[in-house]
Amino acid sequence: MNPLLCCLGVAALLGSSLACPRTCACSLKKNGRLLAECAYRDLQEVPEGLSPNVTILTLSANRISSLWKDSFSEVPEVQSLWLGYNQISSIEPGTFAQLVHLKNLDLSHNKIVDFPWKDLRNLSGLQILKMNYNRLAGLPRDAFYSLKDLRSLWLNDNDLTTLAEGTFDNLPSLSQLQIFNNPFNCSCKVFWLKKWTENTSVSITKGGSILCVAPSRLKGRAVTDIPDHYCTAPSVQLTYLSNLDNTVMYDGLTLTLHCSVAGTPPPEVRWKIQTSSRSIEINRPNVARDGNILPPRRNKQSQEHFLVFKNGTMAIPNFSKEDEGIYTCLAVNDVGMREVSVNVALAGSENPADDLLRNAPQASHLGGRSCYKGDELDPSGAGEKLVIVYHMPRESRSKAGVVPQVWLGTLLLTLGIALCC
């Protein structure tokens, strides 16, 4: 081959790889990486004409305010992208999603409020992420879920008031975290952060500067110093009652379950009901203190049969075979959630023992007695089989359905008020 043509070919190849906008300075590093240096150029947008071989792109200290989905389409091989000290406030979803080789991303000292967190799902090789000195007010719990190689995460000096528990889970390579100088509201929703910092091996820079701004009693106090007694996980106990204290239960049986909870802050009581024909969730009381039924928010026909009182009691009037199933009481507060369940079945015949053996051989025999007030279910035995046994004489069956509704309503109201006190 002609030596001159060979030299011209090499020169053309190098010229192509070093294609560079006039506002940037491009150079080939000793390690073979192509650097495009575009910092301090008063740029208002990402320049065009960059070589597709660029692996290091520096755009720091410009006046870029927006990033678009095609802003970096010319540099698919970029590994380090420096965008600090700009005026970035708008980032279109998909802007970073195609930069699958990215290892270092610096977005610090900008005005970012909303970030396209889903873009990070494609950046599994990311090792350094700087988002400090922005205006981030919140993070999705799974924002960093895919970043298995992330070593250093900078979130300091933002507007974060809380962090969802588990935000830093699934980051096996994380060794440095900066979250100081954020206005944390130290409710029990961030109590997990105190526990996490006590047990993690991650270096938390300026940990003493992770301060509470609210509530007032903790203002200026470090998150790591939140007293343990301010936040305790819920405990829950389920008891069952019935409206009769003997084995003869006529039509109108009312099954009543009472959920006793404790914790700080006081837990909310929620109910889940799973029968063979329906699944229901009740997240608030539907009976007022005066006994009136509150208007339902949804599932009107499903929930009106189950009367839920503010004190944690649920009554099921006219309990029937259709109501058999698993009844779960949940206690929920900012620290966590606990639940306990009971599997309720109904048996009725001249010989209740026969029904127990035939319909629920795995159930424990209640010895022919009814469900006495105060019988307790061990929370550790969630899902225990409870069988309500009743004996309906033949002469009573012919009168089925004659129990006055007024009497039943009065009983439920009296029961509800008694349990509230």
GROMACS .gro file of C-alpha atoms in nm:
model
  421
    1MET     CA    1   0.000   0.000   0.000
    2ASN     CA    2   0.117   0.349  -0.076
    3PRO     CA    3   0.262   0.496   0.251
    4LEU     CA    4   0.107   0.832   0.172
    5LEU     CA    5  -0.242   0.683   0.139
    6CYS     CA    6  -0.192   0.492   0.463
    7CYS     CA    7  -0.101   0.810   0.650
    8LEU     CA    8  -0.397   0.992   0.502
    9GLY     CA    9  -0.630   0.709   0.613
   10VAL     CA   10  -0.500   0.720   0.970
   11ALA     CA   11  -0.533   1.096   0.974
   12ALA     CA   12  -0.892   1.075   0.850
   13LEU     CA   13  -0.975   0.816   1.117
   14LEU     CA   14  -0.827   1.029   1.394
   15GLY     CA   15  -1.004   1.335   1.260
   16SER     CA   16  -1.337   1.154   1.272
   17SER     CA   17  -1.280   1.035   1.629
   18LEU     CA   18  -1.180   1.384   1.737
   19ALA     CA   19  -1.482   1.560   1.587
   20CYS     CA   20  -1.536   1.846   1.825
   21PRO     CA   21  -1.767   2.149   1.850
   22ARG     CA   22  -1.580   2.478   1.829
   23THR     CA   23  -1.699   2.567   2.180
   24CYS     CA   24  -1.523   2.262   2.327
   25ALA     CA   25  -1.169   2.128   2.347
   26CYS     CA   26  -1.131   1.760   2.266
   27SER     CA   27  -0.833   1.536   2.332
   28LEU     CA   28  -0.740   1.171   2.338
   29LYS     CA   29  -0.619   1.048   2.677
   30LYS     CA   30  -0.340   0.797   2.732
   31ASN     CA   31  -0.594   0.533   2.833
   32GLY     CA   32  -0.762   0.574   2.497
   33ARG     CA   33  -1.060   0.768   2.629
   34LEU     CA   34  -1.181   1.068   2.435
   35LEU     CA   35  -1.239   1.379   2.645
   36ALA     CA   36  -1.468   1.663   2.538
   37GLU     CA   37  -1.398   1.961   2.763
   38CYS     CA   38  -1.688   2.210   2.737
   39ALA     CA   39  -1.683   2.369   3.084
   40TYR     CA   40  -1.692   2.745   3.147
   41ARG     CA   41  -1.813   2.823   2.794
   42ASP     CA   42  -2.133   3.010   2.882
   43LEU     CA   43  -2.333   2.739   2.703
   44GLN     CA   44  -2.713   2.741   2.727
   45GLU     CA   45  -2.757   2.390   2.586
   46VAL     CA   46  -2.559   2.076   2.514
   47PRO     CA   47  -2.347   2.150   2.201
   48GLU     CA   48  -2.394   1.956   1.879
   49GLY     CA   49  -2.119   1.791   1.674
   50LEU     CA   50  -1.967   1.574   1.948
   51SER     CA   51  -1.789   1.255   1.845
   52PRO     CA   52  -1.976   0.930   1.919
   53ASN     CA   53  -1.650   0.805   2.075
   54VAL     CA   54  -1.657   1.059   2.359
   55THR     CA   55  -1.632   0.882   2.695
   56ILE     CA   56  -1.578   1.188   2.917
   57LEU     CA   57  -1.800   1.492   2.867
   58THR     CA   58  -1.753   1.798   3.086
   59LEU     CA   59  -2.027   2.060   3.075
   60SER     CA   60  -1.983   2.209   3.421
   61ALA     CA   61  -2.023   2.579   3.502
   62ASN     CA   62  -2.239   2.679   3.208
   63ARG     CA   63  -2.592   2.821   3.185
   64ILE     CA   64  -2.777   2.509   3.073
   65SER     CA   65  -3.133   2.514   3.208
   66SER     CA   66  -3.301   2.219   3.031
   67LEU     CA   67  -3.204   1.870   2.921
   68TRP     CA   68  -3.396   1.685   2.652
   69LYS     CA   69  -3.433   1.323   2.549
   70ASP     CA   70  -3.190   1.371   2.258
   71SER     CA   71  -2.941   1.596   2.440
   72PHE     CA   72  -2.682   1.318   2.460
   73SER     CA   73  -2.781   1.110   2.159
   74GLU     CA   74  -2.443   1.186   1.995
   75VAL     CA   75  -2.241   1.038   2.284
   76PRO     CA   76  -2.385   0.689   2.354
   77GLU     CA   77  -2.049   0.565   2.485
   78VAL     CA   78  -2.007   0.835   2.750
   79GLN     CA   79  -1.890   0.703   3.087
   80SER     CA   80  -1.842   1.026   3.282
   81LEU     CA   81  -2.086   1.315   3.250
   82TRP     CA   82  -2.022   1.631   3.448
   83LEU     CA   83  -2.312   1.881   3.460
   84GLY     CA   84  -2.253   2.055   3.791
   85TYR     CA   85  -2.292   2.430   3.847
   86ASN     CA   86  -2.550   2.493   3.576
   87GLN     CA   87  -2.910   2.614   3.603
   88ILE     CA   88  -3.079   2.285   3.520
   89SER     CA   89  -3.442   2.280   3.636
   90SER     CA   90  -3.608   2.068   3.366
   91ILE     CA   91  -3.509   1.715   3.259
   92GLU     CA   92  -3.719   1.527   3.006
   93PRO     CA   93  -3.781   1.159   3.091
   94GLY     CA   94  -3.547   0.940   2.887
   95THR     CA   95  -3.258   1.189   2.891
   96PHE     CA   96  -3.019   0.947   3.063
   97ALA     CA   97  -3.191   0.615   2.991
   98GLN     CA   98  -2.978   0.536   2.682
   99LEU     CA   99  -2.643   0.611   2.848
  100VAL     CA  100  -2.595   0.253   2.960
  101HIS     CA  101  -2.215   0.288   2.997
  102LEU     CA  102  -2.240   0.574   3.243
  103LYS     CA  103  -2.028   0.535   3.556
  104ASN     CA  104  -2.011   0.891   3.689
  105LEU     CA  105  -2.296   1.144   3.682
  106ASP     CA  106  -2.265   1.487   3.841
  107LEU     CA  107  -2.580   1.702   3.859
  108SER     CA  108  -2.484   1.899   4.167
  109HIS     CA  109  -2.545   2.272   4.216
  110ASN     CA  110  -2.848   2.301   3.991
  111LYS     CA  111  -3.220   2.372   4.041
  112ILE     CA  112  -3.364   2.024   3.999
  113VAL     CA  113  -3.700   1.966   4.166
  114ASP     CA  114  -3.830   1.674   3.960
  115PHE     CA  115  -3.595   1.407   3.829
  116PRO     CA  116  -3.683   1.120   3.590
  117TRP     CA  117  -3.593   0.848   3.838
  118LYS     CA  118  -3.693   0.569   3.600
  119ASP     CA  119  -3.393   0.664   3.382
  120LEU     CA  120  -3.165   0.520   3.651
  121ARG     CA  121  -3.301   0.170   3.594
  122ASN     CA  122  -3.079   0.134   3.287
  123LEU     CA  123  -2.765   0.265   3.456
  124SER     CA  124  -2.665  -0.050   3.642
  125GLY     CA  125  -2.295   0.037   3.610
  126LEU     CA  126  -2.325   0.379   3.775
  127GLN     CA  127  -2.067   0.422   4.052
  128ILE     CA  128  -2.088   0.790   4.150
  129LEU     CA  129  -2.408   0.998   4.159
  130LYS     CA  130  -2.396   1.359   4.275
  131MET     CA  131  -2.729   1.538   4.317
  132ASN     CA  132  -2.636   1.766   4.605
  133TYR     CA  133  -2.730   2.134   4.615
  134ASN     CA  134  -3.057   2.097   4.427
  135ARG     CA  135  -3.422   2.137   4.524
  136LEU     CA  136  -3.527   1.774   4.560
  137ALA     CA  137  -3.816   1.747   4.806
  138GLY     CA  138  -3.869   1.373   4.784
  139LEU     CA  139  -3.737   1.044   4.647
  140PRO     CA  140  -3.924   0.731   4.538
  141ARG     CA  141  -3.847   0.437   4.763
  142ASP     CA  142  -3.703   0.245   4.466
  143ALA     CA  143  -3.516   0.540   4.310
  144PHE     CA  144  -3.176   0.364   4.334
  145TYR     CA  145  -3.296   0.006   4.322
  146SER     CA  146  -3.099  -0.093   4.010
  147LEU     CA  147  -2.768   0.069   4.102
  148LYS     CA  148  -2.581  -0.239   4.220
  149ASP     CA  149  -2.238  -0.080   4.157
  150LEU     CA  150  -2.312   0.258   4.318
  151ARG     CA  151  -2.032   0.349   4.558
  152SER     CA  152  -2.089   0.717   4.634
  153LEU     CA  153  -2.424   0.899   4.664
  154TRP     CA  154  -2.452   1.272   4.733
  155LEU     CA  155  -2.793   1.410   4.834
  156ASN     CA  156  -2.691   1.678   5.080
  157ASP     CA  157  -2.827   2.034   5.069
  158ASN     CA  158  -3.164   1.957   4.913
  159ASP     CA  159  -3.521   2.003   5.042
  160LEU     CA  160  -3.575   1.648   5.166
  161THR     CA  161  -3.815   1.635   5.461
  162THR     CA  162  -3.844   1.258   5.479
  163LEU     CA  163  -3.710   0.938   5.324
  164ALA     CA  164  -3.905   0.619   5.268
  165GLU     CA  165  -3.784   0.317   5.458
  166GLY     CA  166  -3.570   0.102   5.231
  167THR     CA  167  -3.442   0.390   5.016
  168PHE     CA  168  -3.083   0.267   5.052
  169ASP     CA  169  -3.157  -0.104   5.036
  170ASN     CA  170  -3.025  -0.307   4.742
  171LEU     CA  171  -2.709  -0.097   4.720
  172PRO     CA  172  -2.448  -0.360   4.804
  173SER     CA  173  -2.153  -0.147   4.684
  174LEU     CA  174  -2.248   0.176   4.862
  175SER     CA  175  -1.961   0.303   5.077
  176GLN     CA  176  -2.025   0.678   5.101
  177LEU     CA  177  -2.351   0.867   5.161
  178GLN     CA  178  -2.408   1.239   5.210
  179ILE     CA  179  -2.756   1.350   5.321
  180PHE     CA  180  -2.675   1.634   5.562
  181ASN     CA  181  -2.832   1.982   5.542
  182ASN     CA  182  -3.183   1.866   5.456
  183PRO     CA  183  -3.489   1.995   5.647
  184PHE     CA  184  -3.598   1.661   5.790
  185ASN     CA  185  -3.934   1.633   5.961
  186CYS     CA  186  -3.840   1.387   6.234
  187SER     CA  187  -4.173   1.215   6.266
  188CYS     CA  188  -4.158   0.844   6.322
  189LYS     CA  189  -4.152   0.802   5.943
  190VAL     CA  190  -3.775   0.866   5.952
  191PHE     CA  191  -3.711   0.667   6.269
  192TRP     CA  192  -3.587   0.384   6.047
  193LEU     CA  193  -3.304   0.615   5.933
  194LYS     CA  194  -3.175   0.641   6.289
  195LYS     CA  195  -3.169   0.262   6.318
  196TRP     CA  196  -3.013   0.224   5.975
  197THR     CA  197  -2.729   0.466   6.049
  198GLU     CA  198  -2.657   0.279   6.372
  199ASN     CA  199  -2.611  -0.052   6.192
  200THR     CA  200  -2.477   0.031   5.846
  201SER     CA  201  -2.111   0.011   5.742
  202VAL     CA  202  -2.165   0.297   5.495
  203SER     CA  203  -1.964   0.611   5.570
  204ILE     CA  204  -2.214   0.891   5.633
  205THR     CA  205  -2.026   1.217   5.591
  206LYS     CA  206  -2.119   1.487   5.845
  207GLY     CA  207  -2.366   1.256   6.015
  208GLY     CA  208  -2.407   1.507   6.297
  209SER     CA  209  -2.549   1.758   6.049
  210ILE     CA  210  -2.848   1.541   5.964
  211LEU     CA  211  -3.075   1.762   6.172
  212CYS     CA  212  -3.446   1.780   6.247
  213VAL     CA  213  -3.636   2.094   6.151
  214ALA     CA  214  -3.969   1.961   6.281
  215PRO     CA  215  -4.148   1.879   6.507
  216SER     CA  216  -4.067   2.168   6.739
  217ARG     CA  217  -3.963   1.943   7.029
  218LEU     CA  218  -3.685   1.795   6.814
  219LYS     CA  219  -3.584   2.106   6.616
  220GLY     CA  220  -3.207   2.129   6.585
  221ARG     CA  221  -3.155   1.778   6.714
  222ALA     CA  222  -2.971   1.519   6.506
  223VAL     CA  223  -3.183   1.251   6.342
  224THR     CA  224  -2.952   0.997   6.503
  225ASP     CA  225  -3.058   1.128   6.847
  226ILE     CA  226  -3.433   1.073   6.815
  227PRO     CA  227  -3.530   0.909   7.149
  228ASP     CA  228  -3.637   0.548   7.109
  229HIS     CA  229  -3.949   0.594   7.323
  230TYR     CA  230  -4.089   0.848   7.074
  231CYS     CA  231  -4.144   0.574   6.821
  232THR     CA  232  -4.249   0.217   6.898
  233ALA     CA  233  -4.380  -0.039   6.655
  234PRO     CA  234  -4.742  -0.152   6.692
  235SER     CA  235  -4.855  -0.448   6.894
  236VAL     CA  236  -5.194  -0.607   6.836
  237GLN     CA  237  -5.424  -0.851   7.015
  238LEU     CA  238  -5.749  -0.993   6.886
  239THR     CA  239  -6.035  -1.103   7.111
  240TYR     CA  240  -6.375  -1.235   7.017
  241LEU     CA  241  -6.714  -1.199   7.180
  242SER     CA  242  -7.070  -1.308   7.108
  243ASN     CA  243  -7.409  -1.177   7.209
  244LEU     CA  244  -7.505  -1.498   7.393
  245ASP     CA  245  -7.325  -1.674   7.678
  246ASN     CA  246  -7.453  -2.029   7.624
  247THR     CA  247  -7.458  -2.286   7.348
  248VAL     CA  248  -7.811  -2.204   7.232
  249MET     CA  249  -7.783  -1.927   6.969
  250TYR     CA  250  -8.094  -1.840   6.776
  251ASP     CA  251  -8.118  -1.640   6.455
  252GLY     CA  252  -7.956  -1.303   6.494
  253LEU     CA  253  -7.611  -1.426   6.607
  254THR     CA  254  -7.375  -1.131   6.617
  255LEU     CA  255  -7.006  -1.213   6.601
  256THR     CA  256  -6.790  -0.940   6.749
  257LEU     CA  257  -6.413  -0.917   6.713
  258HIS     CA  258  -6.215  -0.665   6.914
  259CYS     CA  259  -5.869  -0.548   6.809
  260SER     CA  260  -5.656  -0.405   7.090
  261VAL     CA  261  -5.350  -0.213   6.971
  262ALA     CA  262  -5.062  -0.021   7.124
  263GLY     CA  263  -4.769   0.178   6.989
  264THR     CA  264  -4.627   0.528   6.945
  265PRO     CA  265  -4.770   0.711   6.759
  266PRO     CA  266  -5.108   0.544   6.829
  267PRO     CA  267  -5.168   0.290   6.551
  268GLU     CA  268  -5.462   0.301   6.312
  269VAL     CA  269  -5.679  -0.010   6.306
  270ARG     CA  270  -5.767  -0.162   5.970
  271TRP     CA  271  -5.955  -0.478   5.881
  272LYS     CA  272  -5.921  -0.728   5.599
  273ILE     CA  273  -6.192  -0.983   5.536
  274GLN     CA  274  -6.151  -1.278   5.302
  275THR     CA  275  -6.449  -1.505   5.246
  276SER     CA  276  -6.514  -1.756   4.971
  277SER     CA  277  -6.700  -1.498   4.766
  278ARG     CA  278  -6.540  -1.161   4.842
  279SER     CA  279  -6.236  -0.974   4.965
  280ILE     CA  280  -6.291  -0.654   5.164
  281GLU     CA  281  -6.064  -0.393   5.320
  282ILE     CA  282  -6.202  -0.148   5.575
  283ASN     CA  283  -5.957   0.129   5.663
  284ARG     CA  284  -6.172   0.349   5.884
  285PRO     CA  285  -6.464   0.322   6.130
  286ASN     CA  286  -6.808   0.323   5.974
  287VAL     CA  287  -7.006   0.359   6.298
  288ALA     CA  288  -7.011   0.691   6.486
  289ARG     CA  289  -7.010   0.719   6.865
  290ASP     CA  290  -7.384   0.782   6.860
  291GLY     CA  291  -7.440   0.453   6.676
  292ASN     CA  292  -7.521   0.606   6.339
  293ILE     CA  293  -7.371   0.446   6.030
  294LEU     CA  294  -7.121   0.677   5.860
  295PRO     CA  295  -7.147   0.725   5.483
  296PRO     CA  296  -6.909   0.484   5.307
  297ARG     CA  297  -6.637   0.607   5.076
  298ARG     CA  298  -6.654   0.305   4.851
  299ASN     CA  299  -6.773  -0.056   4.836
  300LYS     CA  300  -7.101   0.046   5.001
  301GLN     CA  301  -7.274  -0.286   4.955
  302SER     CA  302  -6.970  -0.483   5.067
  303GLN     CA  303  -6.892  -0.289   5.384
  304GLU     CA  304  -7.230  -0.205   5.531
  305HIS     CA  305  -7.266  -0.559   5.669
  306PHE     CA  306  -6.951  -0.516   5.880
  307LEU     CA  307  -6.985  -0.255   6.155
  308VAL     CA  308  -6.648  -0.108   6.253
  309PHE     CA  309  -6.619   0.111   6.563
  310LYS     CA  310  -6.350   0.367   6.638
  311ASN     CA  311  -6.222   0.168   6.936
  312GLY     CA  312  -6.115  -0.125   6.719
  313THR     CA  313  -6.428  -0.338   6.745
  314MET     CA  314  -6.598  -0.499   6.447
  315ALA     CA  315  -6.947  -0.650   6.473
  316ILE     CA  316  -7.106  -0.876   6.212
  317PRO     CA  317  -7.482  -0.900   6.273
  318ASN     CA  318  -7.675  -1.199   6.141
  319PHE     CA  319  -7.351  -1.391   6.098
  320SER     CA  320  -7.408  -1.670   5.848
  321LYS     CA  321  -7.220  -1.934   5.650
  322GLU     CA  322  -7.153  -1.674   5.380
  323ASP     CA  323  -6.949  -1.474   5.633
  324GLU     CA  324  -6.710  -1.760   5.707
  325GLY     CA  325  -6.349  -1.678   5.628
  326ILE     CA  326  -6.031  -1.512   5.751
  327TYR     CA  327  -6.065  -1.194   5.954
  328THR     CA  328  -5.745  -0.993   5.991
  329CYS     CA  329  -5.685  -0.696   6.216
  330LEU     CA  330  -5.393  -0.468   6.119
  331ALA     CA  331  -5.229  -0.209   6.343
  332VAL     CA  332  -5.039   0.052   6.141
  333ASN     CA  333  -4.827   0.350   6.247
  334ASP     CA  334  -4.525   0.536   6.111
  335VAL     CA  335  -4.286   0.278   6.255
  336GLY     CA  336  -4.438  -0.032   6.107
  337MET     CA  337  -4.732  -0.271   6.083
  338ARG     CA  338  -4.849  -0.576   6.274
  339GLU     CA  339  -5.141  -0.804   6.204
  340VAL     CA  340  -5.325  -1.098   6.355
  341SER     CA  341  -5.583  -1.319   6.188
  342VAL     CA  342  -5.853  -1.562   6.285
  343ASN     CA  343  -6.027  -1.812   6.058
  344VAL     CA  344  -6.396  -1.808   6.151
  345ALA     CA  345  -6.628  -2.096   6.064
  346LEU     CA  346  -6.987  -2.160   6.165
  347ALA     CA  347  -7.139  -2.494   6.262
  348GLY     CA  348  -7.502  -2.562   6.354
  349SER     CA  349  -7.702  -2.878   6.409
  350GLU     CA  350  -7.861  -3.094   6.678
  351ASN     CA  351  -7.512  -3.232   6.741
  352PRO     CA  352  -7.246  -2.961   6.708
  353ALA     CA  353  -6.963  -3.210   6.763
  354ASP     CA  354  -7.060  -3.390   6.442
  355ASP     CA  355  -7.029  -3.063   6.248
  356LEU     CA  356  -6.687  -2.999   6.392
  357LEU     CA  357  -6.554  -3.333   6.282
  358ARG     CA  358  -6.725  -3.330   5.943
  359ASN     CA  359  -6.665  -2.968   5.837
  360ALA     CA  360  -6.348  -2.867   6.018
  361PRO     CA  361  -6.153  -3.168   6.146
  362GLN     CA  362  -5.844  -2.948   6.190
  363ALA     CA  363  -6.029  -2.708   6.421
  364SER     CA  364  -5.993  -2.715   6.795
  365HIS     CA  365  -6.307  -2.825   6.984
  366LEU     CA  366  -6.448  -2.551   7.205
  367GLY     CA  367  -6.594  -2.806   7.444
  368GLY     CA  368  -6.955  -2.720   7.361
  369ARG     CA  369  -6.930  -2.368   7.501
  370SER     CA  370  -6.991  -2.042   7.331
  371CYS     CA  371  -6.737  -1.767   7.265
  372TYR     CA  372  -6.701  -1.601   7.602
  373LYS     CA  373  -6.628  -1.230   7.628
  374GLY     CA  374  -6.258  -1.180   7.659
  375ASP     CA  375  -6.141  -1.507   7.507
  376GLU     CA  376  -5.805  -1.415   7.357
  377LEU     CA  377  -5.630  -1.522   7.041
  378ASP     CA  378  -5.255  -1.556   7.061
  379PRO     CA  379  -5.109  -1.317   6.798
  380SER     CA  380  -4.838  -1.572   6.726
  381GLY     CA  381  -5.109  -1.811   6.611
  382ALA     CA  382  -5.230  -1.592   6.326
  383GLY     CA  383  -5.488  -1.775   6.122
  384GLU     CA  384  -5.603  -1.995   6.413
  385LYS     CA  385  -5.927  -2.182   6.336
  386LEU     CA  386  -6.212  -2.048   6.546
  387VAL     CA  387  -6.539  -2.239   6.519
  388ILE     CA  388  -6.858  -2.078   6.645
  389VAL     CA  389  -7.078  -2.366   6.761
  390TYR     CA  390  -7.451  -2.315   6.804
  391HIS     CA  391  -7.740  -2.549   6.869
  392MET     CA  392  -8.071  -2.451   6.708
  393PRO     CA  393  -8.367  -2.660   6.831
  394ARG     CA  394  -8.618  -2.778   6.568
  395GLU     CA  395  -8.897  -2.562   6.702
  396SER     CA  396  -8.680  -2.252   6.663
  397ARG     CA  397  -8.594  -2.328   6.300
  398SER     CA  398  -8.955  -2.288   6.198
  399LYS     CA  399  -8.941  -1.935   6.337
  400ALA     CA  400  -8.622  -1.841   6.156
  401GLY     CA  401  -8.596  -1.474   6.077
  402VAL     CA  402  -8.845  -1.350   6.338
  403VAL     CA  403  -8.590  -1.179   6.560
  404PRO     CA  404  -8.691  -0.809   6.560
  405GLN     CA  405  -8.437  -0.582   6.390
  406VAL     CA  406  -8.494  -0.317   6.659
  407TRP     CA  407  -8.372  -0.555   6.930
  408LEU     CA  408  -8.059  -0.646   6.735
  409GLY     CA  409  -7.979  -0.282   6.660
  410THR     CA  410  -8.014  -0.190   7.026
  411LEU     CA  411  -7.780  -0.471   7.126
  412LEU     CA  412  -7.513  -0.362   6.879
  413LEU     CA  413  -7.531   0.000   6.988
  414THR     CA  414  -7.503  -0.094   7.355
  415LEU     CA  415  -7.212  -0.326   7.279
  416GLY     CA  416  -7.032  -0.062   7.076
  417ILE     CA  417  -7.067   0.207   7.342
  418ALA     CA  418  -6.957  -0.033   7.615
  419LEU     CA  419  -6.641  -0.122   7.427
  420CYS     CA  420  -6.563   0.243   7.359
  421CYS     CA  421  -6.549   0.323   7.730
   0.00000   0.00000   0.00000
